[in-house]
Coordinates of C-alpha atoms in Angstrom, one line a residue:
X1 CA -43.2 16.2 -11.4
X2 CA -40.4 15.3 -13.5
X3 CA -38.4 13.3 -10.4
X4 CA -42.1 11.7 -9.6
X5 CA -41.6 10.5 -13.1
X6 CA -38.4 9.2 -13.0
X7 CA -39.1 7.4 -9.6
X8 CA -41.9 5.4 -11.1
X9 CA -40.0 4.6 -14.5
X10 CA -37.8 3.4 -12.3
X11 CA -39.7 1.7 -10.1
X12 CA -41.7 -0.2 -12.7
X13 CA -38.3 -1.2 -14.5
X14 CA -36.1 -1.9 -12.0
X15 CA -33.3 0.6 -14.3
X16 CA -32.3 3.7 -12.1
X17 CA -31.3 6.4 -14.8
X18 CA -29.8 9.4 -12.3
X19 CA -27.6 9.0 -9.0
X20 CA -29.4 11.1 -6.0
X21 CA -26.3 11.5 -4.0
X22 CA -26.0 15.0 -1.8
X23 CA -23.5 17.4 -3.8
X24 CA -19.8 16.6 -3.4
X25 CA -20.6 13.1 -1.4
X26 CA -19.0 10.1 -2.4
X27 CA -20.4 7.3 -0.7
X28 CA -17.8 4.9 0.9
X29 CA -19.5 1.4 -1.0
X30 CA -21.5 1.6 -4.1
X31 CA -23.9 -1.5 -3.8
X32 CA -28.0 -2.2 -4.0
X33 CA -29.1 -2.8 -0.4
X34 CA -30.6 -6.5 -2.1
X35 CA -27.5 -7.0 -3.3
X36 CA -25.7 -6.1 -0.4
X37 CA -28.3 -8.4 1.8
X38 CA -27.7 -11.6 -0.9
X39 CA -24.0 -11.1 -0.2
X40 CA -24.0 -11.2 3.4
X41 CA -26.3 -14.4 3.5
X42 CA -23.9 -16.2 1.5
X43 CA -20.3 -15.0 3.0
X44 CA -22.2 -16.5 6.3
X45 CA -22.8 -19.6 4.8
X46 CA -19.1 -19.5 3.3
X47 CA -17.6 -18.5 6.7
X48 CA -19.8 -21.3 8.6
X49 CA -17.9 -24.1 6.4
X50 CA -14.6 -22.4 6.9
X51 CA -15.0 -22.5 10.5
X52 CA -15.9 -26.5 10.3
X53 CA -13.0 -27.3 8.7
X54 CA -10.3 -25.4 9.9
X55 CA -8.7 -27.9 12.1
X56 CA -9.4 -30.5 9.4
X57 CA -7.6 -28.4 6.6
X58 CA -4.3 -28.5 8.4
X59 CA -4.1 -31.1 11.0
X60 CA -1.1 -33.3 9.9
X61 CA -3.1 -37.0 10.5
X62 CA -5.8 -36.0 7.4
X63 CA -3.2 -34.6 5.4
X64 CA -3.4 -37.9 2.6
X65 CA -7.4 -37.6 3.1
X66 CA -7.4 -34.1 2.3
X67 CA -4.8 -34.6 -0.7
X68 CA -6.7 -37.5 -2.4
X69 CA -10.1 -35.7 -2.2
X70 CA -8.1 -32.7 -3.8
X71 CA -6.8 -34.8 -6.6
X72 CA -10.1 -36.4 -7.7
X73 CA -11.4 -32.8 -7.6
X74 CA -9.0 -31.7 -10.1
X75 CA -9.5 -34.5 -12.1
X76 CA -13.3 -34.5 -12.7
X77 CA -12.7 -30.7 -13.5
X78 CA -9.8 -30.6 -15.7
X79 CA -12.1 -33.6 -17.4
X80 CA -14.7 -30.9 -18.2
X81 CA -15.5 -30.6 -22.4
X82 CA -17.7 -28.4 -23.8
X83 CA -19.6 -31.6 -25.3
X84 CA -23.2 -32.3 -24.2
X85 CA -22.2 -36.3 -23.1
X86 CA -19.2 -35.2 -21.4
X87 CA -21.0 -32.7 -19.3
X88 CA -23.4 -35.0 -18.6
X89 CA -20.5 -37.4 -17.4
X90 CA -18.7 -35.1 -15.1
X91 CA -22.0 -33.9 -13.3
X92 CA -22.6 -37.3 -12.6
X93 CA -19.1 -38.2 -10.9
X94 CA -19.1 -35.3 -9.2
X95 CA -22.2 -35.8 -7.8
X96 CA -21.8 -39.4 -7.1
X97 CA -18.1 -38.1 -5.4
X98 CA -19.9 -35.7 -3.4
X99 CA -22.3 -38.2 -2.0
X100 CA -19.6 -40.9 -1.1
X101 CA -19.0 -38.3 2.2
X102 CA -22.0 -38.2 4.4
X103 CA -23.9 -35.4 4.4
X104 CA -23.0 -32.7 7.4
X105 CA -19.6 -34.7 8.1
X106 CA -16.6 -32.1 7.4
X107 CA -15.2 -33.9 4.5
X108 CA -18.3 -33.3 2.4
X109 CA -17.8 -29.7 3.5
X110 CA -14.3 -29.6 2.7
X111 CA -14.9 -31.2 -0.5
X112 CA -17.7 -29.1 -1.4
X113 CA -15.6 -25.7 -0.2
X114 CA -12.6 -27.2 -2.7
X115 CA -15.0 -28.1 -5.2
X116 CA -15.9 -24.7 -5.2
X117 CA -12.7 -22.9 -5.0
X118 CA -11.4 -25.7 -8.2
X119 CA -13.9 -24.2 -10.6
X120 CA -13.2 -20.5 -10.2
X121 CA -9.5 -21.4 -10.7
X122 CA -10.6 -22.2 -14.0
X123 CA -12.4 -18.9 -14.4
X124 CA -9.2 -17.2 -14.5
X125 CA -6.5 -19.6 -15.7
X126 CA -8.8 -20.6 -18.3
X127 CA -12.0 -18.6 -19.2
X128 CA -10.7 -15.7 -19.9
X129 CA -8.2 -17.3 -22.2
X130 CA -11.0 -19.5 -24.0
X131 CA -14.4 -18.0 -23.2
X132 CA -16.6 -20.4 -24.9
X133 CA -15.3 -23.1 -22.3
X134 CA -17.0 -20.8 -19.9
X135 CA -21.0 -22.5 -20.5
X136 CA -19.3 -26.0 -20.3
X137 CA -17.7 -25.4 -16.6
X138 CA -21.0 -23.2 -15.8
X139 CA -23.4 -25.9 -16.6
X140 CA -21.8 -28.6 -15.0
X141 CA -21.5 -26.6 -11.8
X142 CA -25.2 -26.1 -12.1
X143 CA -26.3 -29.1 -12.0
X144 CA -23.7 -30.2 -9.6
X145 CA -25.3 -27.4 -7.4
X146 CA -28.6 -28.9 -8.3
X147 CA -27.9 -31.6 -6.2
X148 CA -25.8 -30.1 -3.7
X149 CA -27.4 -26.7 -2.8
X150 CA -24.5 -25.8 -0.5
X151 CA -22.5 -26.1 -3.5
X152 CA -24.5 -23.5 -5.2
X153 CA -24.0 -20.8 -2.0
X154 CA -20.3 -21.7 -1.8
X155 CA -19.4 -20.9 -5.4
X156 CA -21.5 -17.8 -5.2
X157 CA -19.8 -16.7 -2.3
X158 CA -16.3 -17.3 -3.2
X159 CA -16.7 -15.4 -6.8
X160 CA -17.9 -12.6 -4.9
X161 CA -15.2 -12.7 -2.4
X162 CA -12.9 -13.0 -5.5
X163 CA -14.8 -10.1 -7.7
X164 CA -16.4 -7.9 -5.5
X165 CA -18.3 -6.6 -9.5
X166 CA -20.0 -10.1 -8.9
X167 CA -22.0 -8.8 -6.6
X168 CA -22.3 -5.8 -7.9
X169 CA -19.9 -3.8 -5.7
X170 CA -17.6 -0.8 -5.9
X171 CA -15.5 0.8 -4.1
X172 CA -15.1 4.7 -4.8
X173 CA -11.7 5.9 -4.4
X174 CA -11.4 9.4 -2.6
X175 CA -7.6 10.7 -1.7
X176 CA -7.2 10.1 2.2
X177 CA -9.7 7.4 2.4
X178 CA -7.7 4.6 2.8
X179 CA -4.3 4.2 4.9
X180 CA -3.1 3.4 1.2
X181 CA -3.3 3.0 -2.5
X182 CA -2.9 -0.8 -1.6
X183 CA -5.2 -1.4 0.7
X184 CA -7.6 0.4 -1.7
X185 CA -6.7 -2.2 -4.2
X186 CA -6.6 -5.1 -1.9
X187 CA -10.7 -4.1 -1.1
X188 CA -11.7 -3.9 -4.9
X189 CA -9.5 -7.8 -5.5
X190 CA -6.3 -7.3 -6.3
X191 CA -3.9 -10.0 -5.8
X192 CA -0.6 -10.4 -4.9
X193 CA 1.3 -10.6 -8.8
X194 CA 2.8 -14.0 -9.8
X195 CA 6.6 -12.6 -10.1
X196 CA 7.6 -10.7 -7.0
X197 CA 10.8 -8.3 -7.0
X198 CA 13.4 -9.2 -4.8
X199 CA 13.7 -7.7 -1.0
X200 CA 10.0 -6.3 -0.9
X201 CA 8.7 -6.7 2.6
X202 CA 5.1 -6.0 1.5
X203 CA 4.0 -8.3 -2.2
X204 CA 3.5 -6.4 -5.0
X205 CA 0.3 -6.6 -6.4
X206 CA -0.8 -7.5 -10.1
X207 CA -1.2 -4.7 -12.4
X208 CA -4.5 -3.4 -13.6
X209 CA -4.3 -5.1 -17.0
X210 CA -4.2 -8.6 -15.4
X211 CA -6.8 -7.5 -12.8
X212 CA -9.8 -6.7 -15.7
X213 CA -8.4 -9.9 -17.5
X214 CA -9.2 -11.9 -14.1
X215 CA -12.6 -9.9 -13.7
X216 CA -13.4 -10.8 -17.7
X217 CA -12.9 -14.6 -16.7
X218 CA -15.2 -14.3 -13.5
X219 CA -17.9 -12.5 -14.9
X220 CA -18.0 -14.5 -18.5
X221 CA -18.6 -17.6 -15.9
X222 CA -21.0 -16.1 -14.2
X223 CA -23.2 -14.3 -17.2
X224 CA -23.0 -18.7 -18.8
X225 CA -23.9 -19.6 -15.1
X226 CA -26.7 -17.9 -14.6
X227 CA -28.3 -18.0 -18.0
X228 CA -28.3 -22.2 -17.8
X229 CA -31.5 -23.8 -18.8
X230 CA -32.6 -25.6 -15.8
X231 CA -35.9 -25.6 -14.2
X232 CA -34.4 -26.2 -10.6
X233 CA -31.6 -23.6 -11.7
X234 CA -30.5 -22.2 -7.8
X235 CA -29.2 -19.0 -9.9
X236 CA -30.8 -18.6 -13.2
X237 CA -31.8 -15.7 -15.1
X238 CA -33.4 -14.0 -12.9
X239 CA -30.7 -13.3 -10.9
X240 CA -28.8 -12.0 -14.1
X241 CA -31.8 -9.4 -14.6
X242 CA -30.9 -8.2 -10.7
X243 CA -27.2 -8.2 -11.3
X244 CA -27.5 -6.0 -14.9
X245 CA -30.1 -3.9 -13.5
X246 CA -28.1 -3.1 -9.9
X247 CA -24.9 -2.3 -12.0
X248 CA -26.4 0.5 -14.1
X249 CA -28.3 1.3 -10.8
X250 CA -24.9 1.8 -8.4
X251 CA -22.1 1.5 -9.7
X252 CA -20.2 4.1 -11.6
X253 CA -18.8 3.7 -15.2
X254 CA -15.5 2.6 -15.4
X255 CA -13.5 0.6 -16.9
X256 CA -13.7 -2.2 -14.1
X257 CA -17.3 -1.3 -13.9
X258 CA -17.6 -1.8 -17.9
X259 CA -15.2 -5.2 -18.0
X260 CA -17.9 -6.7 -15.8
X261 CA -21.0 -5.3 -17.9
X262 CA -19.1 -6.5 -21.3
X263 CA -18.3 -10.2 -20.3
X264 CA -21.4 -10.4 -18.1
X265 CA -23.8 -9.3 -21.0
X266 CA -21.4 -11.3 -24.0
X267 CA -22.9 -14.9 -22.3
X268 CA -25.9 -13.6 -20.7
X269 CA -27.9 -11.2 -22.8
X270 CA -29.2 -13.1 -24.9
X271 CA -30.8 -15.1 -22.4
X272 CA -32.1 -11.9 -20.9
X273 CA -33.6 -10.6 -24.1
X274 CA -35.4 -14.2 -24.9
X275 CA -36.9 -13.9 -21.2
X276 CA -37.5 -10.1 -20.6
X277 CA -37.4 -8.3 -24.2
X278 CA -38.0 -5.1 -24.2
X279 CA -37.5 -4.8 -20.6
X280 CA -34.5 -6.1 -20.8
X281 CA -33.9 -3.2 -23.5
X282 CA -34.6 -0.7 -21.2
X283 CA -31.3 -1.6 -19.9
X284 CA -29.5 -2.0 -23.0
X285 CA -30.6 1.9 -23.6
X286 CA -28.9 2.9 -20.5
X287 CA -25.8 1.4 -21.1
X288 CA -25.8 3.4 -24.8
X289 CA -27.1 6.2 -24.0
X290 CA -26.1 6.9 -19.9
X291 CA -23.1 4.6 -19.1
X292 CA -20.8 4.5 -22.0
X293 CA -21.0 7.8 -22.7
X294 CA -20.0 8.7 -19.3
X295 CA -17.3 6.6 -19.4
X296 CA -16.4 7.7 -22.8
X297 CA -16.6 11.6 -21.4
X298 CA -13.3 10.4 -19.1
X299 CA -11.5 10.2 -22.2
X300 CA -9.3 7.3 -20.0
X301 CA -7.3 5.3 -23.3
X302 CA -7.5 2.4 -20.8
X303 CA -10.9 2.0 -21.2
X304 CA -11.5 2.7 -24.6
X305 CA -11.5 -0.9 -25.8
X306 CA -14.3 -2.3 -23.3
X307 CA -16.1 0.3 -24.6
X308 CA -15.6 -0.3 -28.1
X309 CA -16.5 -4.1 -27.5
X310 CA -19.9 -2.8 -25.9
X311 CA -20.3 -0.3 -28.7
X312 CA -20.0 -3.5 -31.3
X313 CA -22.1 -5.6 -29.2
X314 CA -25.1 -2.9 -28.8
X315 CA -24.9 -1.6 -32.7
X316 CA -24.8 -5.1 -34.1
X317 CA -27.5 -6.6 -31.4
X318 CA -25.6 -9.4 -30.5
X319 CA -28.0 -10.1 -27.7
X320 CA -30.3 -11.3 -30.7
X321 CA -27.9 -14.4 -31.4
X322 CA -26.6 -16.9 -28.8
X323 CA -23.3 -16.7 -28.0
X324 CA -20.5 -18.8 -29.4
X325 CA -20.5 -21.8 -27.1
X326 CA -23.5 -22.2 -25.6
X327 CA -25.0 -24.6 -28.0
X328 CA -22.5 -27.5 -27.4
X329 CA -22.6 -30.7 -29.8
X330 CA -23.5 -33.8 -28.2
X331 CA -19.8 -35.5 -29.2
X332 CA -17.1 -34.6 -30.6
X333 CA -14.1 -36.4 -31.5
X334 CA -11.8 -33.1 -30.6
X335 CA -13.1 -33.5 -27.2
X336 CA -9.6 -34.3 -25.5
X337 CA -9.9 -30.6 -25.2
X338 CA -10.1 -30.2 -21.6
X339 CA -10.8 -26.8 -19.4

């Protein structure tokens, strides 16, 4: 009776509150089969514009093409402020740079694909560094994928090819599972770090400090991406509802698990709580009450900070009050500020 009970709660709130997993198993990925399904329709998408512009990305006669459409690319986006006109500007020549390439033709695909790559660069070089800059970047690259729906697929795909949390995704780590501790790494998006020591045959890879600061950046621009205000939004809030609701579902507490729910929920739960309520704190109770006192239970001193930023942000209801840049003024003379 009880486990009919706790199928239906679930069920009827979308907020799974107990893992069903045979004693001792460890399943090899922890992700919601919708998820899961979402993530292989866009890597297709993703790997179909690879595939039409591979020769074009390297053939020597398009090389001053490929390098002017790059440069205006990193122009309109370092150009990005978080100022209502100036968003307004850069959608605009974006879009109008997209649409100088035909439709279909492999520069608007390469452009689109570098486009896409351009603004996640900024996730981690500059996001996580300034996160209110995150809703500036996130609503010009919704209406830029308002225009341009492959736009929209591409940038989905890549951040979840870049944070597998994105999707959500985990990877469990059991000892003898994987040929080794790098390749482990390597699945859940670690990258190669930026100073390599001298004579290594195989690149070290970043530590984990720099990995959860490069998750944090990812997943603030995601939580300000998909709680834009736009009635032809590709991505909205609904798709933040599926992403907070599959994490608590599937994927274990910790502290990579909890970097994701913390930056995710800092620009998007307060969009979530004006559209669902007390749905939406269903969710919130899990987190207090299931998830971070799991995590807390590991007594790791790694992850004690997430969780005391996620304590703060549930005991003072921060979800109640938008977060700090997401109302933008519509000028402002400090806007040489660029992202």
């Amino acid at each position: 009776a009880d486990e009919a009970k706790r199928a239906e709660e679930e069920r009827r709130t979308g907020v799974v509150t107990g893992q069903r997993l045979p004693s001792g198993s460890v399943p090899k990925i922890q992700v919601a089969a919708e998820a899961s399904k979402q993530e292989g329709e866009l890597a297709k998408v993703l790997a179909d514009a690879r595939a039409l512009v591979a020769e074009y990305s390297t053939a020597p006669v398009a090389k001053r093409e490929r390098r002017l459409i790059n440069n205006n690319i990193t122009v309109h986006v370092q150009q990005i402020a978080a100022t209502r006109s100036q968003v307004e500007k850069k959608s605009v020549d974006i879009a109008q740079f997209l649409n100088g390439f035909q439709s279909g033709t492999i520069q608007r695909t390469f452009a689109t694909l570098s486009l896409a790559k351009r603004v996640l660069t900024q996730c981690d070089s500059q996001v996580s560094k300034l996160n209110r800059f995150a809703f500036a970047l996130a609503e010009v690259s919704v209406k830029v994928a308002v225009f341009d729906a492959t736009f929209g697929q591409l940038l989905i795909a890549l951040l979840h090819e870049s944070c597998v949390l994105s999707v959500p995704k985990y990877y469990p780590f059991v000892q003898g599972r994987y040929a080794s501790d790098d390749e482990y790494f390597k699945l859940m998006g670690y990258v190669a770090a930026e100073e390599q020591p001298a004579g290594l045959s195989v690149p070290k890879l970043e530590t984990t400090d720099n990995f959860c600061r490069r998750i944090q950046g990812f997943m603030l621009f995601y939580g300000a991406y998909t709680q834009c205000d736009n009635s032809r939004h590709p991505h909205g809030i609904n798709h933040a509802w599926a992403w907070a609701s599959r994490l608590v579902n599937r994927v274990p507490p910790n502290r990579f698990s909890a970097t994701a729910l913390e930056s995710f929920t800092k620009h998007a739960g307060f969009a979530l709580w004006s559209a669902y309520g007390a749905q939406f704190g269903k969710i919130l109770d899990v987190i207090a009450g299931e998830f971070l006192p799991t995590l807390e239970a590991k007594d790791d001193a790694d992850s004690r900070p997430v969780v005391s930023r996620m304590r703060t942000y549930l005991n003072e209801r921060r979800f109640l009050k938008p977060p700090e840049g997401r109302a933008m003024p519509n000028t402002d003379t400090s806007s040489n500020t660029r992202l």
